[in-house]
mmCIF file with all atom_site columns, C-alpha atoms and ligand atoms in Angstrom:
data_model
loop_
_atom_site.group_PDB
_atom_site.id
_atom_site.type_symbol
_atom_site.label_atom_id
_atom_site.label_alt_id
_atom_site.label_comp_id
_atom_site.label_asym_id
_atom_site.label_entity_id
_atom_site.label_seq_id
_atom_site.pdbx_PDB_ins_code
_atom_site.Cartn_x
_atom_site.Cartn_y
_atom_site.Cartn_z
_atom_site.occupancy
_atom_site.B_iso_or_equiv
_atom_site.pdbx_formal_charge
_atom_site.auth_seq_id
_atom_site.auth_comp_id
_atom_site.auth_asym_id
_atom_site.auth_atom_id
_atom_site.pdbx_PDB_model_num
ATOM   1   C  CA  . UNK G 1 1   ? 128.203 168.985 104.276 1.00 0.00 ? 529 UNK G CA  1
ATOM   2   C  CA  . UNK G 1 2   ? 125.510 169.662 106.862 1.00 0.00 ? 530 UNK G CA  1
ATOM   3   C  CA  . UNK G 1 3   ? 124.533 166.861 109.231 1.00 0.00 ? 531 UNK G CA  1
ATOM   4   C  CA  . UNK G 1 4   ? 120.855 167.380 108.277 1.00 0.00 ? 532 UNK G CA  1
ATOM   5   C  CA  . UNK G 1 5   ? 121.633 166.523 104.637 1.00 0.00 ? 533 UNK G CA  1
ATOM   6   C  CA  . UNK G 1 6   ? 123.398 163.332 105.673 1.00 0.00 ? 534 UNK G CA  1
ATOM   7   C  CA  . UNK G 1 7   ? 120.398 162.461 107.817 1.00 0.00 ? 535 UNK G CA  1
ATOM   8   C  CA  . UNK G 1 8   ? 118.109 162.888 104.792 1.00 0.00 ? 536 UNK G CA  1
ATOM   9   C  CA  . UNK G 1 9   ? 120.222 160.403 102.854 1.00 0.00 ? 537 UNK G CA  1
ATOM   10  C  CA  . UNK G 1 10  ? 120.166 157.938 105.758 1.00 0.00 ? 538 UNK G CA  1
ATOM   11  C  CA  . UNK G 1 11  ? 116.364 158.270 106.066 1.00 0.00 ? 539 UNK G CA  1
ATOM   12  C  CA  . UNK G 1 12  ? 115.950 157.626 102.358 1.00 0.00 ? 540 UNK G CA  1
ATOM   13  C  CA  . UNK G 1 13  ? 118.199 154.556 102.617 1.00 0.00 ? 541 UNK G CA  1
ATOM   14  C  CA  . UNK G 1 14  ? 116.061 153.203 105.461 1.00 0.00 ? 542 UNK G CA  1
ATOM   15  C  CA  . UNK G 1 15  ? 112.814 153.874 103.575 1.00 0.00 ? 543 UNK G CA  1
ATOM   16  C  CA  . UNK G 1 16  ? 113.928 151.998 100.478 1.00 0.00 ? 544 UNK G CA  1
ATOM   17  C  CA  . UNK G 1 17  ? 115.624 149.088 102.256 1.00 0.00 ? 545 UNK G CA  1
ATOM   18  C  CA  . UNK G 1 18  ? 116.086 146.239 101.439 1.00 0.00 ? 546 UNK G CA  1
ATOM   19  C  CA  . UNK G 1 19  ? 116.529 147.830 98.007  1.00 0.00 ? 547 UNK G CA  1
ATOM   20  C  CA  . UNK G 1 20  ? 119.262 150.345 97.387  1.00 0.00 ? 548 UNK G CA  1
ATOM   21  C  CA  . UNK G 1 21  ? 118.157 153.958 97.309  1.00 0.00 ? 549 UNK G CA  1
ATOM   22  C  CA  . UNK G 1 22  ? 119.692 156.668 95.161  1.00 0.00 ? 550 UNK G CA  1
ATOM   23  C  CA  . UNK G 1 23  ? 119.561 160.370 94.508  1.00 0.00 ? 551 UNK G CA  1
ATOM   24  C  CA  . UNK G 1 24  ? 121.511 163.512 93.855  1.00 0.00 ? 552 UNK G CA  1
ATOM   25  C  CA  . UNK G 1 25  ? 122.969 166.281 95.981  1.00 0.00 ? 553 UNK G CA  1
ATOM   26  C  CA  . UNK G 1 26  ? 123.105 169.864 94.752  1.00 0.00 ? 554 UNK G CA  1
ATOM   27  C  CA  . UNK G 1 27  ? 125.931 172.134 95.698  1.00 0.00 ? 555 UNK G CA  1
ATOM   28  C  CA  . UNK G 1 28  ? 127.533 175.456 95.155  1.00 0.00 ? 556 UNK G CA  1
ATOM   29  C  CA  . UNK G 1 29  ? 131.141 176.482 95.818  1.00 0.00 ? 557 UNK G CA  1
ATOM   30  C  CA  . UNK G 1 30  ? 132.013 173.045 97.151  1.00 0.00 ? 558 UNK G CA  1
ATOM   31  C  CA  . UNK G 1 31  ? 129.204 173.187 99.717  1.00 0.00 ? 559 UNK G CA  1
ATOM   32  C  CA  . UNK G 1 32  ? 126.316 170.694 99.562  1.00 0.00 ? 560 UNK G CA  1
ATOM   33  C  CA  . UNK G 1 33  ? 122.996 172.542 99.652  1.00 0.00 ? 561 UNK G CA  1
ATOM   34  C  CA  . UNK G 1 34  ? 120.139 170.126 99.083  1.00 0.00 ? 562 UNK G CA  1
ATOM   35  C  CA  . UNK G 1 35  ? 119.333 166.414 98.787  1.00 0.00 ? 563 UNK G CA  1
ATOM   36  C  CA  . UNK G 1 36  ? 117.141 165.205 95.930  1.00 0.00 ? 564 UNK G CA  1
ATOM   37  C  CA  . UNK G 1 37  ? 115.871 161.658 96.418  1.00 0.00 ? 565 UNK G CA  1
ATOM   38  C  CA  . UNK G 1 38  ? 115.250 159.698 93.213  1.00 0.00 ? 566 UNK G CA  1
ATOM   39  C  CA  . UNK G 1 39  ? 113.652 156.387 92.397  1.00 0.00 ? 567 UNK G CA  1
ATOM   40  C  CA  . UNK G 1 40  ? 115.984 153.464 91.852  1.00 0.00 ? 568 UNK G CA  1
ATOM   41  C  CA  . UNK G 1 41  ? 115.022 152.288 88.357  1.00 0.00 ? 569 UNK G CA  1
ATOM   42  C  CA  . UNK G 1 42  ? 116.607 148.918 89.146  1.00 0.00 ? 570 UNK G CA  1
ATOM   43  C  CA  . UNK G 1 43  ? 114.571 148.479 92.345  1.00 0.00 ? 571 UNK G CA  1
ATOM   44  C  CA  . UNK G 1 44  ? 117.253 146.074 93.522  1.00 0.00 ? 572 UNK G CA  1
ATOM   45  C  CA  . UNK G 1 45  ? 119.157 145.298 96.737  1.00 0.00 ? 573 UNK G CA  1
ATOM   46  C  CA  . UNK G 1 46  ? 122.376 145.016 94.688  1.00 0.00 ? 574 UNK G CA  1
ATOM   47  C  CA  . UNK G 1 47  ? 122.434 147.875 92.209  1.00 0.00 ? 575 UNK G CA  1
ATOM   48  C  CA  . UNK G 1 48  ? 121.006 151.249 91.430  1.00 0.00 ? 576 UNK G CA  1
ATOM   49  C  CA  . UNK G 1 49  ? 120.207 153.454 88.483  1.00 0.00 ? 577 UNK G CA  1
ATOM   50  C  CA  . UNK G 1 50  ? 118.738 156.890 88.991  1.00 0.00 ? 578 UNK G CA  1
ATOM   51  C  CA  . UNK G 1 51  ? 115.354 156.800 87.294  1.00 0.00 ? 579 UNK G CA  1
ATOM   52  C  CA  . UNK G 1 52  ? 115.739 158.751 84.011  1.00 0.00 ? 580 UNK G CA  1
ATOM   53  C  CA  . UNK G 1 53  ? 112.600 160.844 84.600  1.00 0.00 ? 581 UNK G CA  1
ATOM   54  C  CA  . UNK G 1 54  ? 113.796 161.781 88.077  1.00 0.00 ? 582 UNK G CA  1
ATOM   55  C  CA  . UNK G 1 55  ? 117.242 162.580 86.747  1.00 0.00 ? 583 UNK G CA  1
ATOM   56  C  CA  . UNK G 1 56  ? 115.861 165.031 84.176  1.00 0.00 ? 584 UNK G CA  1
ATOM   57  C  CA  . UNK G 1 57  ? 113.555 166.669 86.725  1.00 0.00 ? 585 UNK G CA  1
ATOM   58  C  CA  . UNK G 1 58  ? 116.232 166.970 89.393  1.00 0.00 ? 586 UNK G CA  1
ATOM   59  C  CA  . UNK G 1 59  ? 118.892 168.273 87.015  1.00 0.00 ? 587 UNK G CA  1
ATOM   60  C  CA  . UNK G 1 60  ? 116.596 170.985 85.705  1.00 0.00 ? 588 UNK G CA  1
ATOM   61  C  CA  . UNK G 1 61  ? 115.636 171.975 89.260  1.00 0.00 ? 589 UNK G CA  1
ATOM   62  C  CA  . UNK G 1 62  ? 119.282 172.200 90.257  1.00 0.00 ? 590 UNK G CA  1
ATOM   63  C  CA  . UNK G 1 63  ? 120.184 174.214 87.172  1.00 0.00 ? 591 UNK G CA  1
ATOM   64  C  CA  . UNK G 1 64  ? 117.169 176.448 87.750  1.00 0.00 ? 592 UNK G CA  1
ATOM   65  C  CA  . UNK G 1 65  ? 118.585 177.341 91.141  1.00 0.00 ? 593 UNK G CA  1
ATOM   66  C  CA  . UNK G 1 66  ? 121.925 178.174 89.579  1.00 0.00 ? 594 UNK G CA  1
ATOM   67  C  CA  . UNK G 1 67  ? 123.595 175.307 91.409  1.00 0.00 ? 595 UNK G CA  1
ATOM   68  C  CA  . UNK G 1 68  ? 125.496 172.249 90.274  1.00 0.00 ? 596 UNK G CA  1
ATOM   69  C  CA  . UNK G 1 69  ? 125.427 168.515 90.916  1.00 0.00 ? 597 UNK G CA  1
ATOM   70  C  CA  . UNK G 1 70  ? 127.844 167.995 93.768  1.00 0.00 ? 598 UNK G CA  1
ATOM   71  C  CA  . UNK G 1 71  ? 127.220 164.345 94.459  1.00 0.00 ? 599 UNK G CA  1
ATOM   72  C  CA  . UNK G 1 72  ? 125.332 161.212 93.563  1.00 0.00 ? 600 UNK G CA  1
ATOM   73  C  CA  . UNK G 1 73  ? 124.347 158.999 96.458  1.00 0.00 ? 601 UNK G CA  1
ATOM   74  C  CA  . UNK G 1 74  ? 123.142 155.450 96.893  1.00 0.00 ? 602 UNK G CA  1
ATOM   75  C  CA  . UNK G 1 75  ? 122.889 152.957 99.690  1.00 0.00 ? 603 UNK G CA  1
ATOM   76  C  CA  . UNK G 1 76  ? 124.359 149.586 100.534 1.00 0.00 ? 604 UNK G CA  1
ATOM   77  C  CA  . UNK G 1 77  ? 121.857 147.845 102.731 1.00 0.00 ? 605 UNK G CA  1
ATOM   78  C  CA  . UNK G 1 78  ? 124.018 144.857 103.753 1.00 0.00 ? 606 UNK G CA  1
ATOM   79  C  CA  . UNK G 1 79  ? 127.577 145.772 102.885 1.00 0.00 ? 607 UNK G CA  1
ATOM   80  C  CA  . UNK G 1 80  ? 130.068 148.449 103.870 1.00 0.00 ? 608 UNK G CA  1
ATOM   81  C  CA  . UNK G 1 81  ? 130.150 151.953 102.390 1.00 0.00 ? 609 UNK G CA  1
ATOM   82  C  CA  . UNK G 1 82  ? 132.811 151.056 99.814  1.00 0.00 ? 610 UNK G CA  1
ATOM   83  C  CA  . UNK G 1 83  ? 132.240 151.343 96.071  1.00 0.00 ? 611 UNK G CA  1
ATOM   84  C  CA  . UNK G 1 84  ? 131.525 147.965 94.467  1.00 0.00 ? 612 UNK G CA  1
ATOM   85  C  CA  . UNK G 1 85  ? 132.927 147.045 91.073  1.00 0.00 ? 613 UNK G CA  1
ATOM   86  C  CA  . UNK G 1 86  ? 129.471 147.829 89.690  1.00 0.00 ? 614 UNK G CA  1
ATOM   87  C  CA  . UNK G 1 87  ? 129.681 151.315 91.221  1.00 0.00 ? 615 UNK G CA  1
ATOM   88  C  CA  . UNK G 1 88  ? 133.139 151.864 89.754  1.00 0.00 ? 616 UNK G CA  1
ATOM   89  C  CA  . UNK G 1 89  ? 131.936 150.815 86.300  1.00 0.00 ? 617 UNK G CA  1
ATOM   90  C  CA  . UNK G 1 90  ? 128.861 153.030 86.552  1.00 0.00 ? 618 UNK G CA  1
ATOM   91  C  CA  . UNK G 1 91  ? 130.963 156.068 87.480  1.00 0.00 ? 619 UNK G CA  1
ATOM   92  C  CA  . UNK G 1 92  ? 132.935 155.837 84.221  1.00 0.00 ? 620 UNK G CA  1
ATOM   93  C  CA  . UNK G 1 93  ? 130.121 157.627 82.440  1.00 0.00 ? 621 UNK G CA  1
ATOM   94  C  CA  . UNK G 1 94  ? 129.987 160.428 84.955  1.00 0.00 ? 622 UNK G CA  1
ATOM   95  C  CA  . UNK G 1 95  ? 133.320 161.120 86.653  1.00 0.00 ? 623 UNK G CA  1
ATOM   96  C  CA  . UNK G 1 96  ? 132.693 164.608 88.063  1.00 0.00 ? 624 UNK G CA  1
ATOM   97  C  CA  . UNK G 1 97  ? 130.369 164.218 91.058  1.00 0.00 ? 625 UNK G CA  1
ATOM   98  C  CA  . UNK G 1 98  ? 131.427 162.846 94.414  1.00 0.00 ? 626 UNK G CA  1
ATOM   99  C  CA  . UNK G 1 99  ? 129.868 159.443 95.024  1.00 0.00 ? 627 UNK G CA  1
ATOM   100 C  CA  . UNK G 1 100 ? 128.290 159.128 98.445  1.00 0.00 ? 628 UNK G CA  1
ATOM   101 C  CA  . UNK G 1 101 ? 127.538 155.675 99.777  1.00 0.00 ? 629 UNK G CA  1
ATOM   102 C  CA  . UNK G 1 102 ? 125.322 155.142 102.796 1.00 0.00 ? 630 UNK G CA  1
ATOM   103 C  CA  . UNK G 1 103 ? 125.796 151.791 104.509 1.00 0.00 ? 631 UNK G CA  1
ATOM   104 C  CA  . UNK G 1 104 ? 123.098 150.256 106.665 1.00 0.00 ? 632 UNK G CA  1
ATOM   105 C  CA  . UNK G 1 105 ? 125.216 147.178 107.394 1.00 0.00 ? 633 UNK G CA  1
ATOM   106 C  CA  . UNK G 1 106 ? 125.070 148.189 111.054 1.00 0.00 ? 634 UNK G CA  1
ATOM   107 C  CA  . UNK G 1 107 ? 121.447 149.346 111.326 1.00 0.00 ? 635 UNK G CA  1
ATOM   108 C  CA  . UNK G 1 108 ? 122.149 151.190 114.577 1.00 0.00 ? 636 UNK G CA  1
ATOM   109 C  CA  . UNK G 1 109 ? 125.076 153.089 113.160 1.00 0.00 ? 637 UNK G CA  1
ATOM   110 C  CA  . UNK G 1 110 ? 124.605 153.999 109.471 1.00 0.00 ? 638 UNK G CA  1
ATOM   111 C  CA  . UNK G 1 111 ? 127.694 155.431 107.822 1.00 0.00 ? 639 UNK G CA  1
ATOM   112 C  CA  . UNK G 1 112 ? 128.061 157.706 104.817 1.00 0.00 ? 640 UNK G CA  1
ATOM   113 C  CA  . UNK G 1 113 ? 131.364 157.970 102.984 1.00 0.00 ? 641 UNK G CA  1
ATOM   114 C  CA  . UNK G 1 114 ? 132.341 159.928 99.898  1.00 0.00 ? 642 UNK G CA  1
ATOM   115 C  CA  . UNK G 1 115 ? 134.517 158.918 96.962  1.00 0.00 ? 643 UNK G CA  1
ATOM   116 C  CA  . UNK G 1 116 ? 135.854 160.352 93.766  1.00 0.00 ? 644 UNK G CA  1
ATOM   117 C  CA  . UNK G 1 117 ? 135.777 157.595 91.161  1.00 0.00 ? 645 UNK G CA  1
ATOM   118 C  CA  . UNK G 1 118 ? 137.666 158.293 87.941  1.00 0.00 ? 646 UNK G CA  1
ATOM   119 C  CA  . UNK G 1 119 ? 138.870 155.867 85.282  1.00 0.00 ? 647 UNK G CA  1
ATOM   120 C  CA  . UNK G 1 120 ? 138.533 152.933 87.605  1.00 0.00 ? 648 UNK G CA  1
ATOM   121 C  CA  . UNK G 1 121 ? 140.442 154.464 90.509  1.00 0.00 ? 649 UNK G CA  1
ATOM   122 C  CA  . UNK G 1 122 ? 138.788 155.256 93.813  1.00 0.00 ? 650 UNK G CA  1
ATOM   123 C  CA  . UNK G 1 123 ? 139.805 157.987 96.219  1.00 0.00 ? 651 UNK G CA  1
ATOM   124 C  CA  . UNK G 1 124 ? 137.996 158.731 99.456  1.00 0.00 ? 652 UNK G CA  1
ATOM   125 C  CA  . UNK G 1 125 ? 137.113 162.358 100.144 1.00 0.00 ? 653 UNK G CA  1
ATOM   126 C  CA  . UNK G 1 126 ? 136.584 163.999 103.496 1.00 0.00 ? 654 UNK G CA  1
ATOM   127 C  CA  . UNK G 1 127 ? 132.924 165.003 103.916 1.00 0.00 ? 655 UNK G CA  1
ATOM   128 C  CA  . UNK G 1 128 ? 133.644 167.709 106.459 1.00 0.00 ? 656 UNK G CA  1
ATOM   129 C  CA  . UNK G 1 129 ? 130.478 167.354 108.524 1.00 0.00 ? 657 UNK G CA  1
ATOM   130 C  CA  . UNK G 1 130 ? 130.514 169.997 111.249 1.00 0.00 ? 658 UNK G CA  1
HETATM 131 ZN ZN1 . ZN  U 2 .   ? 127.011 150.493 95.404  1.00 0.00 ? 872 ZN  U ZN1 1
#
């Protein structure tokens, strides 16, 4: 995953703070290609839901480019980049994408980590940022 894409996620997280931000990442052949910011329908510092209108628009754009949804991202503005129980529950409905979490807990050193979340179990994945 290119550093520039991670930076886009971090910028979005900073823009939407103190609320959580969210969005989707397109990819092809296991390579992330593009970041699609979405509105957080919950507009909350504690939870996120990709706005349904944004989700439809983004998914059709991604499909139109012949790519797939590689990841779903959101931010934690005060806590570490670990999936919360809420995040784990939310992922039940959509187990395929990697879940990226951007933490702003240390504002000078934002971190992004990736997880596969399936049936309540969480496994960290290497993001492979060159
Ligand atoms: Zn979360």
